[in-house]
Every structure is written in structure tokens, then in C-alpha cells.
PDB file of C-alpha atoms and ligand atoms in Angstrom:
ATOM      1  CA  MET P  23     133.604  92.629 111.669  1.00  0.00           C
ATOM      2  CA  ALA P  24     133.758  91.582 108.020  1.00  0.00           C
ATOM      3  CA  VAL P  25     130.599  91.878 105.414  1.00  0.00           C
ATOM      4  CA  GLU P  26     128.958  89.130 104.966  1.00  0.00           C
ATOM      5  CA  GLN P  27     125.910  87.821 102.741  1.00  0.00           C
ATOM      6  CA  THR P  28     123.438  85.148 104.346  1.00  0.00           C
ATOM      7  CA  LEU P  29     120.861  83.435 102.825  1.00  0.00           C
ATOM      8  CA  ILE P  30     117.170  83.509 104.261  1.00  0.00           C
ATOM      9  CA  LEU P  31     114.047  81.268 103.553  1.00  0.00           C
ATOM     10  CA  ILE P  32     110.355  81.994 104.559  1.00  0.00           C
ATOM     11  CA  LYS P  33     109.471  78.805 104.920  1.00  0.00           C
ATOM     12  CA  PRO P  34     105.587  77.678 104.003  1.00  0.00           C
ATOM     13  CA  ASP P  35     104.509  77.728 107.454  1.00  0.00           C
ATOM     14  CA  GLY P  36     105.995  81.210 107.794  1.00  0.00           C
ATOM     15  CA  LEU P  37     104.289  81.812 104.390  1.00  0.00           C
ATOM     16  CA  SER P  38     100.409  80.618 105.120  1.00  0.00           C
ATOM     17  CA  ARG P  39     100.481  82.078 108.362  1.00  0.00           C
ATOM     18  CA  LYS P  40     101.268  85.582 106.952  1.00  0.00           C
ATOM     19  CA  LEU P  41     104.356  86.453 108.474  1.00  0.00           C
ATOM     20  CA  THR P  42     106.382  87.487 105.744  1.00  0.00           C
ATOM     21  CA  GLY P  43     106.081  91.372 106.648  1.00  0.00           C
ATOM     22  CA  LEU P  44     106.625  91.075 110.203  1.00  0.00           C
ATOM     23  CA  THR P  45     110.033  89.031 108.811  1.00  0.00           C
ATOM     24  CA  ILE P  46     111.205  91.520 106.534  1.00  0.00           C
ATOM     25  CA  ASP P  47     110.971  94.195 109.291  1.00  0.00           C
ATOM     26  CA  ARG P  48     112.965  92.593 111.948  1.00  0.00           C
ATOM     27  CA  LEU P  49     115.453  92.000 109.365  1.00  0.00           C
ATOM     28  CA  ASP P  50     115.083  95.835 108.255  1.00  0.00           C
ATOM     29  CA  ALA P  51     115.747  96.938 111.599  1.00  0.00           C
ATOM     30  CA  SER P  52     119.008  95.086 112.077  1.00  0.00           C
ATOM     31  CA  GLY P  53     120.405  97.594 109.758  1.00  0.00           C
ATOM     32  CA  LEU P  54     121.296  94.991 107.122  1.00  0.00           C
ATOM     33  CA  GLU P  55     120.322  95.391 103.599  1.00  0.00           C
ATOM     34  CA  MET P  56     118.013  93.069 101.084  1.00  0.00           C
ATOM     35  CA  VAL P  57     120.501  92.524  98.454  1.00  0.00           C
ATOM     36  CA  GLY P  58     118.125  90.033  96.715  1.00  0.00           C
ATOM     37  CA  ALA P  59     114.618  88.383  96.935  1.00  0.00           C
ATOM     38  CA  LYS P  60     112.412  86.160  95.047  1.00  0.00           C
ATOM     39  CA  MET P  61     109.202  83.580  95.137  1.00  0.00           C
ATOM     40  CA  VAL P  62     110.828  80.299  94.430  1.00  0.00           C
ATOM     41  CA  SER P  63     108.541  76.958  93.770  1.00  0.00           C
ATOM     42  CA  VAL P  64     110.738  74.369  95.538  1.00  0.00           C
ATOM     43  CA  SER P  65     111.736  71.033  93.340  1.00  0.00           C
ATOM     44  CA  GLU P  66     112.462  67.813  95.506  1.00  0.00           C
ATOM     45  CA  LYS P  67     116.187  68.498  94.065  1.00  0.00           C
ATOM     46  CA  LEU P  68     116.698  71.691  95.423  1.00  0.00           C
ATOM     47  CA  ALA P  69     115.000  70.503  98.817  1.00  0.00           C
ATOM     48  CA  ARG P  70     117.286  67.776  99.132  1.00  0.00           C
ATOM     49  CA  GLU P  71     120.336  69.501  98.079  1.00  0.00           C
ATOM     50  CA  HIS P  72     119.608  72.590 100.297  1.00  0.00           C
ATOM     51  CA  TYR P  73     119.264  70.021 103.194  1.00  0.00           C
ATOM     52  CA  LYS P  74     122.082  67.639 102.309  1.00  0.00           C
ATOM     53  CA  ALA P  75     123.825  67.586 105.181  1.00  0.00           C
ATOM     54  CA  LEU P  76     121.075  66.066 107.161  1.00  0.00           C
ATOM     55  CA  CYS P  77     120.081  63.367 104.830  1.00  0.00           C
ATOM     56  CA  ASP P  78     120.865  60.561 107.430  1.00  0.00           C
ATOM     57  CA  LYS P  79     118.604  62.404 110.074  1.00  0.00           C
ATOM     58  CA  PRO P  80     115.082  60.411 110.870  1.00  0.00           C
ATOM     59  CA  PHE P  81     113.142  63.484 110.202  1.00  0.00           C
ATOM     60  CA  PHE P  82     114.877  63.613 106.533  1.00  0.00           C
ATOM     61  CA  SER P  83     111.744  62.967 104.596  1.00  0.00           C
ATOM     62  CA  ASN P  84     109.367  64.929 106.354  1.00  0.00           C
ATOM     63  CA  LEU P  85     112.116  68.008 106.004  1.00  0.00           C
ATOM     64  CA  ILE P  86     111.647  67.518 102.912  1.00  0.00           C
ATOM     65  CA  LYS P  87     107.926  67.852 102.754  1.00  0.00           C
ATOM     66  CA  TYR P  88     107.914  70.361 105.132  1.00  0.00           C
ATOM     67  CA  ILE P  89     110.263  73.058 103.122  1.00  0.00           C
ATOM     68  CA  ARG P  90     108.357  72.332 100.046  1.00  0.00           C
ATOM     69  CA  GLY P  91     105.135  73.289 101.105  1.00  0.00           C
ATOM     70  CA  ASP P  92     103.105  69.805 101.539  1.00  0.00           C
ATOM     71  CA  PHE P  93     102.129  70.527 105.116  1.00  0.00           C
ATOM     72  CA  HIS P  94     100.858  74.065 104.187  1.00  0.00           C
ATOM     73  CA  GLY P  95      98.153  74.692 101.703  1.00  0.00           C
ATOM     74  CA  PHE P  96      98.931  78.202 100.219  1.00  0.00           C
ATOM     75  CA  PRO P  97     100.252  78.138  97.952  1.00  0.00           C
ATOM     76  CA  GLY P  98     102.201  75.194  97.569  1.00  0.00           C
ATOM     77  CA  HIS P  99     105.546  74.520  96.833  1.00  0.00           C
ATOM     78  CA  ARG P 100     106.930  77.594  97.635  1.00  0.00           C
ATOM     79  CA  VAL P 101     108.995  79.920  99.647  1.00  0.00           C
ATOM     80  CA  LEU P 102     110.386  83.644  99.540  1.00  0.00           C
ATOM     81  CA  ALA P 103     114.485  83.558  99.522  1.00  0.00           C
ATOM     82  CA  MET P 104     116.353  86.152 100.513  1.00  0.00           C
ATOM     83  CA  VAL P 105     120.053  87.469 100.836  1.00  0.00           C
ATOM     84  CA  TYR P 106     120.816  89.973 103.378  1.00  0.00           C
ATOM     85  CA  ARG P 107     124.213  91.640 103.387  1.00  0.00           C
ATOM     86  CA  GLY P 108     125.913  93.495 106.141  1.00  0.00           C
ATOM     87  CA  GLU P 109     128.443  93.237 108.908  1.00  0.00           C
ATOM     88  CA  GLY P 110     128.427  89.951 110.731  1.00  0.00           C
ATOM     89  CA  ALA P 111     124.863  89.216 108.710  1.00  0.00           C
ATOM     90  CA  ILE P 112     125.286  85.662 109.575  1.00  0.00           C
ATOM     91  CA  ALA P 113     125.062  85.736 112.926  1.00  0.00           C
ATOM     92  CA  LYS P 114     122.621  88.954 113.224  1.00  0.00           C
ATOM     93  CA  VAL P 115     120.013  86.793 111.345  1.00  0.00           C
ATOM     94  CA  ARG P 116     120.613  83.719 113.223  1.00  0.00           C
ATOM     95  CA  GLN P 117     119.900  85.697 116.305  1.00  0.00           C
ATOM     96  CA  ILE P 118     116.581  87.208 114.992  1.00  0.00           C
ATOM     97  CA  ALA P 119     115.738  83.860 113.822  1.00  0.00           C
ATOM     98  CA  GLY P 120     116.205  82.003 117.098  1.00  0.00           C
ATOM     99  CA  ALA P 121     117.285  78.419 117.976  1.00  0.00           C
ATOM    100  CA  THR P 122     116.023  75.759 115.849  1.00  0.00           C
ATOM    101  CA  ASN P 123     113.942  73.861 118.411  1.00  0.00           C
ATOM    102  CA  PRO P 124     111.547  76.778 118.838  1.00  0.00           C
ATOM    103  CA  GLU P 125     110.630  75.235 122.545  1.00  0.00           C
ATOM    104  CA  GLN P 126     114.183  76.275 123.146  1.00  0.00           C
ATOM    105  CA  ALA P 127     114.367  79.834 121.011  1.00  0.00           C
ATOM    106  CA  GLU P 128     114.150  83.000 122.885  1.00  0.00           C
ATOM    107  CA  PRO P 129     110.909  84.388 123.280  1.00  0.00           C
ATOM    108  CA  GLY P 130     111.527  87.728 121.290  1.00  0.00           C
ATOM    109  CA  THR P 131     113.017  85.880 118.530  1.00  0.00           C
ATOM    110  CA  ILE P 132     110.797  84.984 115.082  1.00  0.00           C
ATOM    111  CA  ARG P 133     111.233  81.348 115.824  1.00  0.00           C
ATOM    112  CA  GLY P 134     110.368  81.911 119.672  1.00  0.00           C
ATOM    113  CA  SER P 135     107.402  83.820 118.785  1.00  0.00           C
ATOM    114  CA  PHE P 136     105.725  81.621 116.168  1.00  0.00           C
ATOM    115  CA  GLY P 137     107.487  78.240 115.497  1.00  0.00           C
ATOM    116  CA  ARG P 138     105.871  75.128 116.613  1.00  0.00           C
ATOM    117  CA  ILE P 139     106.613  71.435 117.358  1.00  0.00           C
ATOM    118  CA  THR P 140     103.869  69.242 115.173  1.00  0.00           C
ATOM    119  CA  THR P 141     102.371  66.270 116.791  1.00  0.00           C
ATOM    120  CA  ALA P 142     104.530  64.306 114.413  1.00  0.00           C
ATOM    121  CA  GLY P 143     107.407  65.835 115.795  1.00  0.00           C
ATOM    122  CA  GLN P 144     108.583  68.268 112.569  1.00  0.00           C
ATOM    123  CA  PHE P 145     109.935  71.796 114.069  1.00  0.00           C
ATOM    124  CA  GLU P 146     108.001  74.018 111.467  1.00  0.00           C
ATOM    125  CA  ASN P 147     109.871  77.340 112.202  1.00  0.00           C
ATOM    126  CA  VAL P 148     108.643  79.768 109.878  1.00  0.00           C
ATOM    127  CA  ILE P 149     112.218  80.810 108.553  1.00  0.00           C
ATOM    128  CA  HIS P 150     116.072  79.559 107.658  1.00  0.00           C
ATOM    129  CA  ALA P 151     118.757  81.074 108.089  1.00  0.00           C
ATOM    130  CA  SER P 152     122.288  80.280 106.827  1.00  0.00           C
ATOM    131  CA  SER P 153     124.620  79.211 109.957  1.00  0.00           C
ATOM    132  CA  ASP P 154     127.831  80.001 108.827  1.00  0.00           C
ATOM    133  CA  PRO P 155     130.076  81.622 106.117  1.00  0.00           C
ATOM    134  CA  ARG P 156     130.814  78.359 103.928  1.00  0.00           C
ATOM    135  CA  ASP P 157     126.688  77.164 104.419  1.00  0.00           C
ATOM    136  CA  ALA P 158     126.072  80.621 103.359  1.00  0.00           C
ATOM    137  CA  GLU P 159     127.932  81.081 100.477  1.00  0.00           C
ATOM    138  CA  ARG P 160     127.017  77.428  98.716  1.00  0.00           C
ATOM    139  CA  GLU P 161     123.201  78.207  99.922  1.00  0.00           C
ATOM    140  CA  ILE P 162     123.534  81.692  97.983  1.00  0.00           C
ATOM    141  CA  ARG P 163     124.713  79.676  94.782  1.00  0.00           C
ATOM    142  CA  LEU P 164     122.424  77.478  95.060  1.00  0.00           C
ATOM    143  CA  TRP P 165     119.010  79.717  95.551  1.00  0.00           C
ATOM    144  CA  PHE P 166     120.633  82.929  93.752  1.00  0.00           C
ATOM    145  CA  LYS P 167     122.000  83.336  90.109  1.00  0.00           C
ATOM    146  CA  ALA P 168     124.727  86.160  90.709  1.00  0.00           C
ATOM    147  CA  ASP P 169     123.063  88.584  88.757  1.00  0.00           C
ATOM    148  CA  GLU P 170     120.104  88.385  90.953  1.00  0.00           C
ATOM    149  CA  ILE P 171     121.951  89.709  94.002  1.00  0.00           C
ATOM    150  CA  LEU P 172     122.454  93.451  93.727  1.00  0.00           C
ATOM    151  CA  PRO P 173     126.178  94.151  93.587  1.00  0.00           C
ATOM    152  CA  GLU P 174     128.232  95.288  96.629  1.00  0.00           C
ATOM    153  CA  PRO P 175     128.245  99.827  96.085  1.00  0.00           C
ATOM    154  CA  ALA P 176     132.168  99.880  95.026  1.00  0.00           C
ATOM    155  CA  LYS P 177     130.898  97.419  92.631  1.00  0.00           C
ATOM    156  CA  ALA P 178     127.770  98.807  91.261  1.00  0.00           C
ATOM    157  CA  LEU P 179     127.716  99.838  87.660  1.00  0.00           C
ATOM    158  CA  LYS P 180     127.382 103.197  87.185  1.00  0.00           C
TER     159      LYS P 180
HETATM  160  P1  IDP A 204     118.902  75.179 111.515  1.00  0.00           P
HETATM  161  O1  IDP A 204     117.422  75.709 110.548  1.00  0.00           O
HETATM  162  O2  IDP A 204     118.492  75.990 112.923  1.00  0.00           O
HETATM  163  O3  IDP A 204     120.112  75.453 110.760  1.00  0.00           O
HETATM  164  P2  IDP A 204     119.295  72.870 111.197  1.00  0.00           P
HETATM  165  O4  IDP A 204     120.186  71.757 111.970  1.00  0.00           O
HETATM  166  O5  IDP A 204     120.125  72.841 110.122  1.00  0.00           O
HETATM  167  O6  IDP A 204     118.606  73.697 111.850  1.00  0.00           O
HETATM  168  O7  IDP A 204     117.940  71.695 110.492  1.00  0.00           O
HETATM  169  C1  IDP A 204     117.342  72.344 109.515  1.00  0.00           C
HETATM  170  C2  IDP A 204     115.550  72.528 110.001  1.00  0.00           C
HETATM  171  O8  IDP A 204     115.399  70.894 110.057  1.00  0.00           O
HETATM  172  C3  IDP A 204     115.156  72.984 111.084  1.00  0.00           C
HETATM  173  O9  IDP A 204     115.431  74.428 110.949  1.00  0.00           O
HETATM  174  C4  IDP A 204     114.065  72.353 111.290  1.00  0.00           C
HETATM  175  O10 IDP A 204     112.826  72.733 110.606  1.00  0.00           O
HETATM  176  C5  IDP A 204     114.245  70.582 110.650  1.00  0.00           C
HETATM  177  N1  IDP A 204     114.842  70.075 112.014  1.00  0.00           N
HETATM  178  C6  IDP A 204     116.167  70.148 112.803  1.00  0.00           C
HETATM  179  N2  IDP A 204     116.526  69.591 113.855  1.00  0.00           N
HETATM  180  C7  IDP A 204     115.208  69.007 113.968  1.00  0.00           C
HETATM  181  C8  IDP A 204     114.394  67.884 114.593  1.00  0.00           C
HETATM  182  O11 IDP A 204     115.219  67.182 116.066  1.00  0.00           O
HETATM  183  N3  IDP A 204     113.203  66.970 114.691  1.00  0.00           N
HETATM  184  C9  IDP A 204     112.374  68.219 113.634  1.00  0.00           C
HETATM  185  N4  IDP A 204     112.652  68.595 112.571  1.00  0.00           N
HETATM  186  C10 IDP A 204     114.233  68.972 113.071  1.00  0.00           C
HETATM  187 MG1   MG A 205     120.722  74.913 109.028  1.00  0.00          MG
END
């Protein structure tokens, strides 16, 4: 299996509901390695660029509000962005996250345990996880500068 990198965001519902530690615990238990992490204040521009493939969807404008924290008081406009690396990282993290629709997500997954659909129809599903290698590369470049990610051991400086 190829060594991959994948982007994870703990979305504003995950932060406000204090699911940060639990999420990192499950990611670490998978054997993957955290190689980048930072709190990000999400601008409108960043949100729209991140979700640009969904710009024609009826839920798009609420999705931008959601990822920017407009529906969650604490602390506003923030997500925890992380990069994990390891063999098959993209699929492994998607499995830990669970299906997009929290009602369809397996009960033991993060979204299955903690996601919800609001009365307005928004899927609040706690985390984002890159869905394939192309998305992962694009998203990591969008959220992180190259020097904010630990190099692979073979490339690390002594
Ligand atoms: P993913 O997060 O599992 O990759 P995407 O289809 O890329 O799913 O959608 C991005 C985000 O948009 C989802 O995580 C969810 O928050 C929201 N979303 C996706 N589909 C719907 C929908 O049908 N109704 C409301 N929100 C949705
Ligand atoms: Mg997606």
C-alpha cells in the first residue's frame, strides 16, 4: 500500500462539542502519523475554495457558513486542520470518519456517533477527510504551507 497524506479538519461542531481529543485519539490509534496541525480562522475565500466542487449544490451557502463556524458559538470561524501520513491514509481516515450523511454512517464511526442533520437540512458531521489522492494533494496545499508539514523520515534534515 502506498504512503499517502490526507487532510483532516475538525469542523466547528466538533470543536464546540469538545470532540477534538476523541477524534485525535481515533486517528492516532489507526497507526497513522500526525505530520501537521494548526488552528485556522476560515475566511470566506478559503471556505469557497475548499468546497468549490460543491458550488452548484443547494446546500452550498449553508455549507460555507457551517465550515466558517457561523452556526456554532465557540470560538467562531475556526477549525483544527491536520495532515496525517501513512499507508493507505486516505481510505483509513475516511473509514474512521464514516459516511457523509450521519444517518447512514456506521455507528462506530465519528460521524455515526456524533454527527447530526439539522432541522434546516445541514449535515453537521464533525470532521472533514480528503476523499481521494487528487483531493488530498489539492486540499493539503490549500490549507498548509510546505514547511508546516514534517518531512518524511528519509528526507528529514539531521
Ligand atoms: P464528504 O465530507 O464526506 O467528503 P462531500 O460530498 O464532499 O462529503 O460534502 C462536503 C460536506 O458538505 C459534507 O461533509 C457535509 O457537511 C455537507 N453536505 C454534503 N452533502 C450534503 C447534503 O446533501 N445536505 C447537506 N449537507 C451536505
Ligand atoms: Mg468531500
